[in-house]
Short mmCIF file of C-alpha atoms and ligand atoms in Angstrom, two decimals:
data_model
loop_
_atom_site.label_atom_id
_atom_site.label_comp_id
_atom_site.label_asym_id
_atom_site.label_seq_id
_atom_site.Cartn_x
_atom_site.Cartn_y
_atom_site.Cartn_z
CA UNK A 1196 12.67 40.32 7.69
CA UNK A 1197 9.44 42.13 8.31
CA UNK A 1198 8.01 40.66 5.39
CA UNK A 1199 8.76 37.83 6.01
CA UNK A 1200 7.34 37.42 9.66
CA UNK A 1201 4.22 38.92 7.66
CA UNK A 1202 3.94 36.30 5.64
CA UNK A 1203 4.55 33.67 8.52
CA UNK A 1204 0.57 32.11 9.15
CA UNK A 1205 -0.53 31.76 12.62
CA UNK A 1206 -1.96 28.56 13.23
CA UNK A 1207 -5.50 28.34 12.80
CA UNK A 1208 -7.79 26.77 16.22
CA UNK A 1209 -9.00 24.32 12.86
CA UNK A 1210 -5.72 22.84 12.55
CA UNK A 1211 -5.33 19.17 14.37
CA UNK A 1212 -2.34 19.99 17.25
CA UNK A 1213 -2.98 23.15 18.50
CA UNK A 1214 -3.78 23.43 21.77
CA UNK A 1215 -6.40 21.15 22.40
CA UNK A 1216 -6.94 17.75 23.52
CA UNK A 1217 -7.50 14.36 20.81
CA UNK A 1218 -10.45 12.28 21.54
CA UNK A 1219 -9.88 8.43 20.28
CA UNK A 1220 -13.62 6.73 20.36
CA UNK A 1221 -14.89 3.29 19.61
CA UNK A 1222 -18.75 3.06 19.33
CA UNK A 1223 -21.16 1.24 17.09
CA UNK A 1224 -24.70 1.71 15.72
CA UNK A 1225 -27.26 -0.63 14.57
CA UNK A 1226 -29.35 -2.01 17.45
CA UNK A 1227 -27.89 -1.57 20.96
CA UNK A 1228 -29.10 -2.43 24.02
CA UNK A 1229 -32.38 -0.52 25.32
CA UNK A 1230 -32.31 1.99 22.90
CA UNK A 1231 -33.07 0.06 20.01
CA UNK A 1232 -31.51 0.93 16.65
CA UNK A 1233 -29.41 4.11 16.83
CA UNK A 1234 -27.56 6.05 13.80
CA UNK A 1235 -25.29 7.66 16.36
CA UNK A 1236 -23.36 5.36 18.95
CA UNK A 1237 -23.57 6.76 22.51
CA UNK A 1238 -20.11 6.50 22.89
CA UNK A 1239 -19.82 8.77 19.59
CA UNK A 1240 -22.11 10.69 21.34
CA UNK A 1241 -20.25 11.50 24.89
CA UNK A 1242 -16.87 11.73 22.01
CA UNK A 1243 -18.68 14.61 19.90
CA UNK A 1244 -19.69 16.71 23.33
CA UNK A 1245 -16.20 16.33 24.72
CA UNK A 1246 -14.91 17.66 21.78
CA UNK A 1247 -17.10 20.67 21.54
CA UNK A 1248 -16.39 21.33 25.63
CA UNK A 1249 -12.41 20.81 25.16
CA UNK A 1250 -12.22 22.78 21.32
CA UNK A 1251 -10.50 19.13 20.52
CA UNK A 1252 -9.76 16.97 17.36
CA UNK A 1253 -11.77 13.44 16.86
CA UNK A 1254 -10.14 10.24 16.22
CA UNK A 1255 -12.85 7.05 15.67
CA UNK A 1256 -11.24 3.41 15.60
CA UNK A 1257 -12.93 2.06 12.65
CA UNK A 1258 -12.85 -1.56 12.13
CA UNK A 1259 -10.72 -2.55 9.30
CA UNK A 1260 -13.00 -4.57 7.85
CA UNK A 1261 -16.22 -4.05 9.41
CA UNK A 1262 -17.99 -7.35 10.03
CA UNK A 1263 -19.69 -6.77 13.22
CA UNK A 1264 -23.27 -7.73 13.40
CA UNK A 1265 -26.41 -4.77 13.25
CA UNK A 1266 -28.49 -6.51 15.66
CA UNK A 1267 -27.63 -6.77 19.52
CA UNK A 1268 -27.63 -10.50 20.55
CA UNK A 1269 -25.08 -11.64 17.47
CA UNK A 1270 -23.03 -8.30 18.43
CA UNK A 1271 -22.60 -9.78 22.13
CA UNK A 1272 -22.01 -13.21 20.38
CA UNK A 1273 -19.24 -11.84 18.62
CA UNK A 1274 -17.63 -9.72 21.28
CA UNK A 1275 -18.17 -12.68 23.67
CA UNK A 1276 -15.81 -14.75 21.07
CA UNK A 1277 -12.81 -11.79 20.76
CA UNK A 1278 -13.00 -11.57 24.59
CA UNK A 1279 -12.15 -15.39 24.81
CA UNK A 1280 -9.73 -15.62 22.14
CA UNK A 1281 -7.83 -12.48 23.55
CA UNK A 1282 -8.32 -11.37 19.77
CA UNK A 1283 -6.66 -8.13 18.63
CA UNK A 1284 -8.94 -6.80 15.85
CA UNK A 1285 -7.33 -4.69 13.27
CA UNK A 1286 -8.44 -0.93 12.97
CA UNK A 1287 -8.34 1.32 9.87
CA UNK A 1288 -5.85 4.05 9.95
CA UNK A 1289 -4.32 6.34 9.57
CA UNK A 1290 -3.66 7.36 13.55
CA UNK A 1291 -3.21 11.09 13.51
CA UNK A 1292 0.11 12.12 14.79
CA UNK A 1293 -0.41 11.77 18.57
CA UNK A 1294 2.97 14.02 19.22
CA UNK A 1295 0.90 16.89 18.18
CA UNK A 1296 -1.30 16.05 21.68
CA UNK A 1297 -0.46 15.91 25.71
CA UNK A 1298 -3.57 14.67 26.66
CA UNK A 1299 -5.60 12.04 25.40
CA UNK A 1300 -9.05 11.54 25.76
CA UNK A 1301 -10.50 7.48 24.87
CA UNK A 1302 -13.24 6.20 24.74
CA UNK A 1303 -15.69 3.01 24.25
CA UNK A 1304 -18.87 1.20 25.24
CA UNK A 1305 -18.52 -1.46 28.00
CA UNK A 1306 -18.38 -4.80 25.97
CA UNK A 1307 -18.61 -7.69 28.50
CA UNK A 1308 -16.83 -5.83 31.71
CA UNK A 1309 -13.66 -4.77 29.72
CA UNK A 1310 -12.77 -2.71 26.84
CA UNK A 1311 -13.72 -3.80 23.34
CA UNK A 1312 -11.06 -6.00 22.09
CA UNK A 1313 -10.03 -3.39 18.83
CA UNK A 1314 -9.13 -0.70 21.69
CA UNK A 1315 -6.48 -3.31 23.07
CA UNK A 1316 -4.98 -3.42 19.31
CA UNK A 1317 -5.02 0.27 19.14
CA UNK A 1318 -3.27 0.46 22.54
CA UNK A 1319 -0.49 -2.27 21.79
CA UNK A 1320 0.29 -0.80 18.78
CA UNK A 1321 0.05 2.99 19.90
CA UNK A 1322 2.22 2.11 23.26
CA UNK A 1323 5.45 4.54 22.15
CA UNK A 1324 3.18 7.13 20.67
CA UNK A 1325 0.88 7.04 23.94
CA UNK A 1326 4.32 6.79 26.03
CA UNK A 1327 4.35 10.46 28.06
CA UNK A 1328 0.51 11.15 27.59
CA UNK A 1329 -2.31 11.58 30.19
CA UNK A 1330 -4.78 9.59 28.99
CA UNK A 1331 -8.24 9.94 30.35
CA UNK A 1332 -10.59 7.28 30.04
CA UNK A 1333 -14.65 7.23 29.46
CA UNK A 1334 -17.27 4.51 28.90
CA UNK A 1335 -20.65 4.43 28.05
CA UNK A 1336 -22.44 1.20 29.94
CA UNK A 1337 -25.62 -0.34 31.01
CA UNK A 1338 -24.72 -1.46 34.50
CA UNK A 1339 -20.92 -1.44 34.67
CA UNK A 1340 -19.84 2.38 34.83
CA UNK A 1341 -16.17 2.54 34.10
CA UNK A 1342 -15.72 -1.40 34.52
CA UNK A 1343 -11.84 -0.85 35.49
CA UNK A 1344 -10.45 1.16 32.25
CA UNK A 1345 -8.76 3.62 33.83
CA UNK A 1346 -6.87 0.57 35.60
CA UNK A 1347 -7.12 -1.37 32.44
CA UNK A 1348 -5.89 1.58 30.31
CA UNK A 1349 -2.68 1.84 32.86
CA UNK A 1350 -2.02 -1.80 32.43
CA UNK A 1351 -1.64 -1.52 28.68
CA UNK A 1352 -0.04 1.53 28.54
CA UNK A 1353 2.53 1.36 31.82
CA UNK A 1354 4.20 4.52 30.37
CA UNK A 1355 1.28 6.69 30.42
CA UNK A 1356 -0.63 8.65 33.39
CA UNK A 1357 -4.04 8.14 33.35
CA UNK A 1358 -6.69 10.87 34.53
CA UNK A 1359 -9.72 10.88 36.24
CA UNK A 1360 -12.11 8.88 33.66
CA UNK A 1361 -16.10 9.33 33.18
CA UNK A 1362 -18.84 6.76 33.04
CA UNK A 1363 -22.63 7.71 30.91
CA UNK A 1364 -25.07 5.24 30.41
CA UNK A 1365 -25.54 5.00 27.23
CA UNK A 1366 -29.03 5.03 26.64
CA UNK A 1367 -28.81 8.81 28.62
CA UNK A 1368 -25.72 9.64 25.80
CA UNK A 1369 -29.04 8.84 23.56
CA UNK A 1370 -31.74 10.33 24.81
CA UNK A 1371 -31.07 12.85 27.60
CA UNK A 1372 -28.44 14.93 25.94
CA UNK A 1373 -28.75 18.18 28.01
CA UNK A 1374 -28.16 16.33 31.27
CA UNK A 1375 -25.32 14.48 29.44
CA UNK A 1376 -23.56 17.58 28.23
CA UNK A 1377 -23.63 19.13 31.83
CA UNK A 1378 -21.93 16.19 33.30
CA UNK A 1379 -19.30 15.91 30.42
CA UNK A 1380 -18.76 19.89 30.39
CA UNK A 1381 -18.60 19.94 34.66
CA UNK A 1382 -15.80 16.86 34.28
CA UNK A 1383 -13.98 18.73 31.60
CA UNK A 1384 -14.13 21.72 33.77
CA UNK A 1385 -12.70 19.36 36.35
CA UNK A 1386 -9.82 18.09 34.36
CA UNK A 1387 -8.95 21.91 33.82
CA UNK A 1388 -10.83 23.06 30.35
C1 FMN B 1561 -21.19 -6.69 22.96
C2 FMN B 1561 -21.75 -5.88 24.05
C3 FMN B 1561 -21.41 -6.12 25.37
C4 FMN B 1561 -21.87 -5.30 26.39
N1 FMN B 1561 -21.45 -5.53 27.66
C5 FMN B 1561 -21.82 -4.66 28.64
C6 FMN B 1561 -21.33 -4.82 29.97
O1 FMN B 1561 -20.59 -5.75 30.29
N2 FMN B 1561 -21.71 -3.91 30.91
C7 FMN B 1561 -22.53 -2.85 30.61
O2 FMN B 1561 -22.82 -2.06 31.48
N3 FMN B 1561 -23.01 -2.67 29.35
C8 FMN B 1561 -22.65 -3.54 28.36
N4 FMN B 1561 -23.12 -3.35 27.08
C9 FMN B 1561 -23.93 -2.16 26.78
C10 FMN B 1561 -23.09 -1.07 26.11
O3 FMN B 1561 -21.93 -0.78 26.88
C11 FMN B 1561 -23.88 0.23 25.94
O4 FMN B 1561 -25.07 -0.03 25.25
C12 FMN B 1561 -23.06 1.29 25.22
O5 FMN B 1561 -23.60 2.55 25.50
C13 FMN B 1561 -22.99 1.10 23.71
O6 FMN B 1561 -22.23 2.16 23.18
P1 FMN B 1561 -22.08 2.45 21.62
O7 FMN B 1561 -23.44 2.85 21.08
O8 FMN B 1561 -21.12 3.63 21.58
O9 FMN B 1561 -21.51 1.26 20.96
C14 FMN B 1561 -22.71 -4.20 26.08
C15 FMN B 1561 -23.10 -3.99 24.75
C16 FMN B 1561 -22.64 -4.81 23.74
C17 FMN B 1561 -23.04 -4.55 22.33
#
């Protein structure tokens, strides 16, 4: 018996599920607007520091197949087109197992006042595994702050509560980091990390 409770591993703080939070993030690079062409989204950004502040796991929605133009003006093009089609572009999984998480942190830039139309798909076809969650919402933006997705989020997932949310602008996720983190690690705080 003893040896065998010996043998038994404690889980490691590495392993996905134990204790901390999962942060889901959309975010692109190439050329966004004002801060020109980035290698690191600002949405990836506010993603990674919420992560280090919360000791949680990562989760980016990848496009399936990722067609999405480099440059700015054909990206808003694009996103313009999904928005009006009420298009549900597919992701690339696999979803980690969201029953090893309460809370839920997701994220994505503001594309055209609304989520991007992928984080609709991920939602609609995430609902049961969402179902019982607190989900907390954060955007980056130029202009529109949280542009309704904590309301937005609640819509699509009617089964879920949905936290406090926080809104960066993205070219300050770029390029003033240290002011960033504070605000990220005072919300965490906030939310009770
Ligand atoms: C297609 C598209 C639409 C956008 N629409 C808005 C918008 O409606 N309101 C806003 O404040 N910013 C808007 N932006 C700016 C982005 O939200 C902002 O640059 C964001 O930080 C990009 O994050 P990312 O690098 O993680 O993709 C838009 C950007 C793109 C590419």
């Amino acid at each position: 018996m003893k040896e065998a409770e010996e043998a038994r591993e404690e889980p490691s703080a590495e392993e996905p599920g134990t204790g901390g939070p999962l942060i889901i993030y959309f975010s692109r690079t190439g050329e966004q607007y004002t801060v020109g062409v980035i290698d690191k989204g600002n949405t990836a950004i506010v993603a990674e520091m919420i992560a280090e502040e919360t000791g949680g796991d990562l989760f980016e929605i990848l496009p399936r197949d990722d067609d999405y133009p480099m440059t700015y003006e054909e990206l808003t093009d694009v996103a313009r087109e999904e928005q009006a089609l009420n298009a549900r572009p597919s992701y690339a999984g696999p979803v980690p197992d969201l029953s090893a998480y309460d809370t839920i942190f997701i994220g994505a830039p503001v594309w055209w006042g609304d989520w991007p139309m992928i984080m609709y798909t991920f939602f609609e076809e995430n609902a049961s595994g969402l179902a019982g969650k607190t989900l907390i919402p954060f955007s980056t933006h130029e202009g529109s702050g949280l542009a309704g997705f904590d309301r937005k989020l609640a819509a699509a997932c009617p089964d879920s509560a949905v936290g406090e949310g926080l809104a960066i602008p993205g070219h300050e996720a770029q390029d003033q980091q240290e002011t960033v983190r504070g605000q990220v690690s005072d919300w965490v705080r906030s939310l009770g990390y």
